[in-house]
PDB file of C-alpha atoms in Angstrom:
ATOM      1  CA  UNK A   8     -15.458 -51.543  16.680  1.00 54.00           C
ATOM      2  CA  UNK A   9     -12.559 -52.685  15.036  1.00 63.00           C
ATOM      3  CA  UNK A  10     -13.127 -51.798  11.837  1.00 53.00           C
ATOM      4  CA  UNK A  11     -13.347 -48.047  13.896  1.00 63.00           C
ATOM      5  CA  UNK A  12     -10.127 -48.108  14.889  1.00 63.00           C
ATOM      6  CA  UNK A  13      -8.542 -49.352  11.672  1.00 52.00           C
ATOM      7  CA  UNK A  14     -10.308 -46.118  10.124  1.00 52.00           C
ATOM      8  CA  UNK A  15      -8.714 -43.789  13.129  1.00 63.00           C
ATOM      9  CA  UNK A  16      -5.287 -45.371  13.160  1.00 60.00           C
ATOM     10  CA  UNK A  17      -5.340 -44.700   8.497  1.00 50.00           C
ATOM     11  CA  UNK A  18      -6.475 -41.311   9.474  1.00 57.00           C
ATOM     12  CA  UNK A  19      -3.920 -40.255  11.410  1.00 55.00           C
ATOM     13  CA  UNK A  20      -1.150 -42.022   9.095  1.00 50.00           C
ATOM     14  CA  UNK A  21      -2.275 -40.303   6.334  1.00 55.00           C
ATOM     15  CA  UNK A  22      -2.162 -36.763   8.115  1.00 56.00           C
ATOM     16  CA  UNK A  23       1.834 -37.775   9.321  1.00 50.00           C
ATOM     17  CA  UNK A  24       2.362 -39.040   5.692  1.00 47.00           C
ATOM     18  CA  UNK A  25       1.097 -35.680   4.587  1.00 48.00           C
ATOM     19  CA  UNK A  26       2.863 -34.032   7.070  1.00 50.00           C
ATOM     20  CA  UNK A  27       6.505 -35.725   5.957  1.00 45.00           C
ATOM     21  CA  UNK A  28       5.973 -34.826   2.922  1.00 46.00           C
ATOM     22  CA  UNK A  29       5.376 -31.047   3.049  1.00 47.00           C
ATOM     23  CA  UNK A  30       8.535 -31.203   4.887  1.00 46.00           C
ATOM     24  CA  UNK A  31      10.229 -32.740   2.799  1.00 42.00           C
ATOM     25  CA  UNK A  32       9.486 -30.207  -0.274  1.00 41.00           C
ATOM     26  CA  UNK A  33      10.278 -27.391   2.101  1.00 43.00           C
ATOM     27  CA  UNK A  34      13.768 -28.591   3.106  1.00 37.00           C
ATOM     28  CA  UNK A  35      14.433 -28.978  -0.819  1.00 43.00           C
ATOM     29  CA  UNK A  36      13.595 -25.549  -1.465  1.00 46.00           C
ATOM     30  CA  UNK A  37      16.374 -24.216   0.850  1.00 56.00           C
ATOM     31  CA  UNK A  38      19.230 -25.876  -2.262  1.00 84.00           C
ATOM     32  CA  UNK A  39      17.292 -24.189  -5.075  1.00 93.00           C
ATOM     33  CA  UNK A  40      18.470 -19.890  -5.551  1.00 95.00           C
ATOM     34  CA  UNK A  41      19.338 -18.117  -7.984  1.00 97.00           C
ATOM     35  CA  UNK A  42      22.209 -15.189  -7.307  1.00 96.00           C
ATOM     36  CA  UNK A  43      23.199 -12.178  -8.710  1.00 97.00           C
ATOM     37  CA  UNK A  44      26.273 -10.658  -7.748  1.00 96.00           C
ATOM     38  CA  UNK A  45      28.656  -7.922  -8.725  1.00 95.00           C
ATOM     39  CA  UNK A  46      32.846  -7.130  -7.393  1.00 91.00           C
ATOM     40  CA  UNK A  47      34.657  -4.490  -9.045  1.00 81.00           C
ATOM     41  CA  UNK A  48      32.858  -4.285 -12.084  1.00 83.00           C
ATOM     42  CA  UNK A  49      29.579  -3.064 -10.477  1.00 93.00           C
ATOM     43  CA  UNK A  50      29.293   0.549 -12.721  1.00 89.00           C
ATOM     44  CA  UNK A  51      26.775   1.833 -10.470  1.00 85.00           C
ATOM     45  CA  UNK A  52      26.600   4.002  -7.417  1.00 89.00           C
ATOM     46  CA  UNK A  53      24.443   4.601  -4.967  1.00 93.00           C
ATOM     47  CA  UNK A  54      23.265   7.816  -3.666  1.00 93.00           C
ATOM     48  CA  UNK A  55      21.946   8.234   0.071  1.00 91.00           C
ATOM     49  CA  UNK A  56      19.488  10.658   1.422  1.00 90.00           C
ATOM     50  CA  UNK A  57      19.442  13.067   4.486  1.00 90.00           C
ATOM     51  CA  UNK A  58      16.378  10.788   5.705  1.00 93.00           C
ATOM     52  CA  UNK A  59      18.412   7.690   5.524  1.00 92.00           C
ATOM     53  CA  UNK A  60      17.245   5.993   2.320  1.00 95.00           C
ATOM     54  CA  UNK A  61      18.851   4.745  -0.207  1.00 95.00           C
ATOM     55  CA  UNK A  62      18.401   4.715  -4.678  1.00 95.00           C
ATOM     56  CA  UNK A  63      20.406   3.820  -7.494  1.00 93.00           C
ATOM     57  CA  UNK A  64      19.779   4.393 -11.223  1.00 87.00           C
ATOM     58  CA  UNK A  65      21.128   0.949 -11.741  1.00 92.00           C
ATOM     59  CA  UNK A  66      24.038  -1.454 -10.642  1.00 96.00           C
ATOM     60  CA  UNK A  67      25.222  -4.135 -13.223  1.00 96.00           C
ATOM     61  CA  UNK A  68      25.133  -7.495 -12.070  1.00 97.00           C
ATOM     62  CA  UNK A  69      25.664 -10.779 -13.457  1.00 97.00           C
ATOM     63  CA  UNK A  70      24.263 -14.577 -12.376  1.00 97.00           C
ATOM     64  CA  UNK A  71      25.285 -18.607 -13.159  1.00 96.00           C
ATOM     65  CA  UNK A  72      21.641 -19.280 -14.118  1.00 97.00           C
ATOM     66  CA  UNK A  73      22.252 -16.905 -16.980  1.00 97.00           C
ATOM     67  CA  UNK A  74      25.705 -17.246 -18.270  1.00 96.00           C
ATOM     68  CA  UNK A  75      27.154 -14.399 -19.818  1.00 93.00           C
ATOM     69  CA  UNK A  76      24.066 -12.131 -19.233  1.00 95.00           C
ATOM     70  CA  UNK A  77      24.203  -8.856 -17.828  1.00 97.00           C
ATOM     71  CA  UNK A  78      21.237  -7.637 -15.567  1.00 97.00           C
ATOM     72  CA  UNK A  79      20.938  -4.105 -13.702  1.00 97.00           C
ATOM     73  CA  UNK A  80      19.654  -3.942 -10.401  1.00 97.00           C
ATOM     74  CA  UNK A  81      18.436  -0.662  -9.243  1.00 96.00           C
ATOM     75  CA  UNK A  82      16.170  -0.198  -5.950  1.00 95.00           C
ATOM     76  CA  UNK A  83      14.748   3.026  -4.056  1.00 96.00           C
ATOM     77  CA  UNK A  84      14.022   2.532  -0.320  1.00 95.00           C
ATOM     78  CA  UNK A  85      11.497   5.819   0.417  1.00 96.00           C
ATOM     79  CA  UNK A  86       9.302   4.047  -2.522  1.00 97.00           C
ATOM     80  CA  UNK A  87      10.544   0.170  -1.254  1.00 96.00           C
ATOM     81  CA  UNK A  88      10.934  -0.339  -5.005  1.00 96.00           C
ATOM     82  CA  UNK A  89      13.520  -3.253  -6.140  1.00 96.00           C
ATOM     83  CA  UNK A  90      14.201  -4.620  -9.681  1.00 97.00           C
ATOM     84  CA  UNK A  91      16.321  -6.848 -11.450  1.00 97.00           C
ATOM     85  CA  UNK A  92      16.154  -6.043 -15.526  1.00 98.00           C
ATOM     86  CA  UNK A  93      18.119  -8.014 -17.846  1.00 98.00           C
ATOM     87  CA  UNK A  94      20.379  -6.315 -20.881  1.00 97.00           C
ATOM     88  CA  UNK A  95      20.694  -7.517 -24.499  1.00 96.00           C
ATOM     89  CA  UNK A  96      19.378 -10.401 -24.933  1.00 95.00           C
ATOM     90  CA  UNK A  97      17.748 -10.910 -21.661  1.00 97.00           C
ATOM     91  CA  UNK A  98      15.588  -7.682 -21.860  1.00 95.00           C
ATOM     92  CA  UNK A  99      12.615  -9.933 -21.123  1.00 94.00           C
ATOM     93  CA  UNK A 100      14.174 -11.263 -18.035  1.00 98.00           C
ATOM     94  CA  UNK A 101      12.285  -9.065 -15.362  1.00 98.00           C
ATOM     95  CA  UNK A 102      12.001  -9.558 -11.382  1.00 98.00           C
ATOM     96  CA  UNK A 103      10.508  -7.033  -9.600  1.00 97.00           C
ATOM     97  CA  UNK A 104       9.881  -6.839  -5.906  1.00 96.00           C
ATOM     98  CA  UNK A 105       8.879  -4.551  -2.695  1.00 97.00           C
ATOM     99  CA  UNK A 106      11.960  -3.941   0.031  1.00 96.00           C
ATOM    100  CA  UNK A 107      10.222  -5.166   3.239  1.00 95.00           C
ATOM    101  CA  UNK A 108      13.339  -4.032   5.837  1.00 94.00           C
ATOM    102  CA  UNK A 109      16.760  -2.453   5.213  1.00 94.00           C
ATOM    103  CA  UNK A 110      19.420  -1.423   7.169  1.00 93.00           C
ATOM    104  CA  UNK A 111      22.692  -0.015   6.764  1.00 92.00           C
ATOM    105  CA  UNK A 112      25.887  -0.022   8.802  1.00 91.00           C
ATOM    106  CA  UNK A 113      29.203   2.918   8.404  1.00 88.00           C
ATOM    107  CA  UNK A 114      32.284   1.469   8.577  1.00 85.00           C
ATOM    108  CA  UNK A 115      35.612   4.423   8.465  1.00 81.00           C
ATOM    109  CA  UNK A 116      35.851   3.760   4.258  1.00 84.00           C
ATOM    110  CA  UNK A 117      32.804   2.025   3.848  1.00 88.00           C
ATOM    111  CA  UNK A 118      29.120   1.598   4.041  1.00 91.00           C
ATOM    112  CA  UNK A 119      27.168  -1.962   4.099  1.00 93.00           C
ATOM    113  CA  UNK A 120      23.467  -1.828   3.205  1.00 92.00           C
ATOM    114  CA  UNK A 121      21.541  -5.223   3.897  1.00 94.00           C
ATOM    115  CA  UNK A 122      18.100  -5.705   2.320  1.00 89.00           C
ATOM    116  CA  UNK A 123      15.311  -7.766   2.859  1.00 93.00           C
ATOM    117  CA  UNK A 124      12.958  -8.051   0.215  1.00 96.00           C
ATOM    118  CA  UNK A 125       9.767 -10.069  -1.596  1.00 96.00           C
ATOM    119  CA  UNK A 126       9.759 -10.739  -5.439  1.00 97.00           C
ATOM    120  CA  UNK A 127       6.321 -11.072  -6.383  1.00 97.00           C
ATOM    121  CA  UNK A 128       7.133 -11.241 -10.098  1.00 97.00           C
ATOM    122  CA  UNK A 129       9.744 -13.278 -11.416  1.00 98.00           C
ATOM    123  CA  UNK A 130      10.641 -14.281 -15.124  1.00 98.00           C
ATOM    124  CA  UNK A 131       8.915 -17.853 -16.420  1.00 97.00           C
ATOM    125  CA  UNK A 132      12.336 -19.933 -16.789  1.00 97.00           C
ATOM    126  CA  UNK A 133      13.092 -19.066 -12.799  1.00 97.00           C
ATOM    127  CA  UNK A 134       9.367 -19.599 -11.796  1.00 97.00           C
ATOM    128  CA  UNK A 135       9.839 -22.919 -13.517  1.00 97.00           C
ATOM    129  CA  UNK A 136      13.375 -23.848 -11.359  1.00 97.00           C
ATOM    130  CA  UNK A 137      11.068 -22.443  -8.113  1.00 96.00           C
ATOM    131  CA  UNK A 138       8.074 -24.494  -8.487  1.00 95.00           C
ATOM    132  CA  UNK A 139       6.757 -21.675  -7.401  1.00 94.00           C
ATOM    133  CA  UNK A 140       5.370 -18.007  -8.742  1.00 96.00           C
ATOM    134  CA  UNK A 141       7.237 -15.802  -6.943  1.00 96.00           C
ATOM    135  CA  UNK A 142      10.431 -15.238  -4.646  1.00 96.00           C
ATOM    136  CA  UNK A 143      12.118 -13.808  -1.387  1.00 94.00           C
ATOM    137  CA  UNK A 144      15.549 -12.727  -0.957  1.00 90.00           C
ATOM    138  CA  UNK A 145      17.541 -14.936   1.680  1.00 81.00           C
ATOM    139  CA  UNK A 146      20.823 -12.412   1.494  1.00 83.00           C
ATOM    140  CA  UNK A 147      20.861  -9.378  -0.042  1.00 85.00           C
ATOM    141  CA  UNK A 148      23.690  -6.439   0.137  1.00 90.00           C
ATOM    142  CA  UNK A 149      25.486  -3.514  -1.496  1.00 90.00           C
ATOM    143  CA  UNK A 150      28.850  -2.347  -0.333  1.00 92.00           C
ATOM    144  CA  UNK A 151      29.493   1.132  -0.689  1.00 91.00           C
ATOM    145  CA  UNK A 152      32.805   2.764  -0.520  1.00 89.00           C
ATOM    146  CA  UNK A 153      32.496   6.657   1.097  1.00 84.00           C
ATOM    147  CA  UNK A 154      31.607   8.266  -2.418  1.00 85.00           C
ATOM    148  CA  UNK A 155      29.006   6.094  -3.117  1.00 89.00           C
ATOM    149  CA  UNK A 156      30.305   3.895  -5.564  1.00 92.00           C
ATOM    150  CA  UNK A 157      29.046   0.203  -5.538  1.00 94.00           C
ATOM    151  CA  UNK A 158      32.025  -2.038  -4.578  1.00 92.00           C
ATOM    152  CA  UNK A 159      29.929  -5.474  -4.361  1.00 94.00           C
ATOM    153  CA  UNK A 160      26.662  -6.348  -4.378  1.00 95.00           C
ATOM    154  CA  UNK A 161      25.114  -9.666  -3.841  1.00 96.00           C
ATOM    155  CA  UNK A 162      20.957 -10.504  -4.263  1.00 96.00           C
ATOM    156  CA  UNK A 163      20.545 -13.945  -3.690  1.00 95.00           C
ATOM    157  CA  UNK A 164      16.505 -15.052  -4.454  1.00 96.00           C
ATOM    158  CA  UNK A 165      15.050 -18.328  -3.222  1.00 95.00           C
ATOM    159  CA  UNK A 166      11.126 -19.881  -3.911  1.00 95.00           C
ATOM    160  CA  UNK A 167       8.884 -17.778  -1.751  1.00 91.00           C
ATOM    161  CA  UNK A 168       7.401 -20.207   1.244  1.00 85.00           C
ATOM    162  CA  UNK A 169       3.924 -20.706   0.993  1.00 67.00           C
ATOM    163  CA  UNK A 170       2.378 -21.312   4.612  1.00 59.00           C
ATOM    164  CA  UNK A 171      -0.777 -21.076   3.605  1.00 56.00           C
ATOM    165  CA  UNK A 172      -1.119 -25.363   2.265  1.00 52.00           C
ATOM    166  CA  UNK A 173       0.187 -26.651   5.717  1.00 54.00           C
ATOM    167  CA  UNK A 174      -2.685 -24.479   7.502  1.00 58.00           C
ATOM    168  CA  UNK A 175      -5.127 -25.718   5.282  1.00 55.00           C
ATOM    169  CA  UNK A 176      -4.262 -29.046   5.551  1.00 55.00           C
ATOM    170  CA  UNK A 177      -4.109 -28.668   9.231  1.00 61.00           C
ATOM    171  CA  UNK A 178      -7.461 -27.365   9.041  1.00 59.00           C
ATOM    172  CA  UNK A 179      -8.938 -29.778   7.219  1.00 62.00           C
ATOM    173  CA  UNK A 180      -7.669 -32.636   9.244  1.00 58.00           C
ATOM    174  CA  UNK A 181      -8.814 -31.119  12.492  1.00 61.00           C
ATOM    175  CA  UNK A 182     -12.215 -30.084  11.318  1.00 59.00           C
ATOM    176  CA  UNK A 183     -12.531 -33.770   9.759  1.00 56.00           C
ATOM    177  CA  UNK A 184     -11.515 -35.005  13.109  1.00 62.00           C
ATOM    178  CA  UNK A 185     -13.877 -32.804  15.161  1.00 56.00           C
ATOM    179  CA  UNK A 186     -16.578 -34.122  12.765  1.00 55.00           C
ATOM    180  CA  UNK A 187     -15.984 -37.754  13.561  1.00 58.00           C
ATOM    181  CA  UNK A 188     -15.955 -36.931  17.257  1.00 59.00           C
ATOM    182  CA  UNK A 189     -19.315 -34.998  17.610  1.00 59.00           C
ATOM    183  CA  UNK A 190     -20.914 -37.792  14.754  1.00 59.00           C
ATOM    184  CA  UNK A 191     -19.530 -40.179  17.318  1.00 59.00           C
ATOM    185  CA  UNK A 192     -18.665 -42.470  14.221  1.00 54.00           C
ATOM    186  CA  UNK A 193     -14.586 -43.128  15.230  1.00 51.00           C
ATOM    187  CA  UNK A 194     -14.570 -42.972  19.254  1.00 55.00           C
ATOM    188  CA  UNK A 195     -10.832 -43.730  19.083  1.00 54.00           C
ATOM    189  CA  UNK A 196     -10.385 -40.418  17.080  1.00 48.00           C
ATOM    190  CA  UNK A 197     -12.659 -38.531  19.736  1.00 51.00           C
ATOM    191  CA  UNK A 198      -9.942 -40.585  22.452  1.00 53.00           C
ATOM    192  CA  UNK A 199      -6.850 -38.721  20.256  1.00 54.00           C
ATOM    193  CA  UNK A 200      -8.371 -35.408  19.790  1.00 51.00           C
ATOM    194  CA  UNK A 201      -9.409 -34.689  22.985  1.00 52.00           C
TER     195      UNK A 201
END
């Protein structure tokens, strides 16, 4: 009986080991981003629709985790197209991603357009700083004055979160659990679960 208990109590000290430390990864994610921003020096416009959509040809941009590269961002909302291409040297530096939600706010000389997007391809030296394949966007948005032109733009990409490990290991751990209990092999894990 003992011994049944010792087995119970490892269980579920592995599962809040496990636990910590999926939480732990995910809170470090939240430091790592990579930004690309633009003031002044954008060279791009931005031309809005009738229907309320936006699309540029291309806005130049710049970021710290490539320094001194250029990179031109162009998007379309009606086709919730997004990419981030580098110049020169960088050419091979491509993320691409779909908008998921936009919205955009007039001001009396100005127009703000936030963006939420997903970047489901991202170049192999940022993939590397993720730890992860791909990328969302936690801040995204173009200022327009009232011709169009881009004033400032900021795209700032982060690892995209991947819910799917916690559910399986939740998963596992409960159908484990709920295996012991009908087996009647751990009746202090049947006591827990129920």
């Amino acid at each position: 009986m003992r011994v049944r208990k010792l087995v119970s109590r490892l269980l579920l000290a592995g599962a809040a080991v496990l636990f910590a430390t999926l939480s732990a990864q995910t809170a470090r994610a939240d430091d790592i981003f990579i930004d690309f921003a633009c003031s002044a020096n954008c060279n791009g416009g931005v031309t809005a629709t009738p229907d309320g959509n936006f699309s540029t040809t291309g806005i130049t941009v710049s970021s710290l985790f490539y320094p001194g590269g250029l990179f031109t961002l162009a998007f379309d909302t009606s086709t919730d197209a997004i990419s981030i291409i580098g110049q020169g040297a960088l050419s091979g530096e491509v993320f691409s991603g779909q908008i998921t939600n936009f919205q955009s706010l007039n001001g009396t000389a100005s127009t703000d357009v936030d963006f939420s997007a997903n970047w489901p391809t991202i170049p192999l030296d940022a993939q590397a700083y993720f730890g992860k394949p791909s990328g969302t966007d936690s801040g995204f948005a173009i200022f327009l004055s009232s011709s169009g032109t881009v004033t400032s733009a900021d795209v700032t990409i982060t690892p995209a979160p991947e819910p799917g490990a916690p559910i399986l290991l939740s998963a596992g751990l409960a159908g484990l659990g709920f295996l012991m209990k009908r087996k009647g092999a751990l009746p202090g894990l049947a006591a827990i679960t129920t």
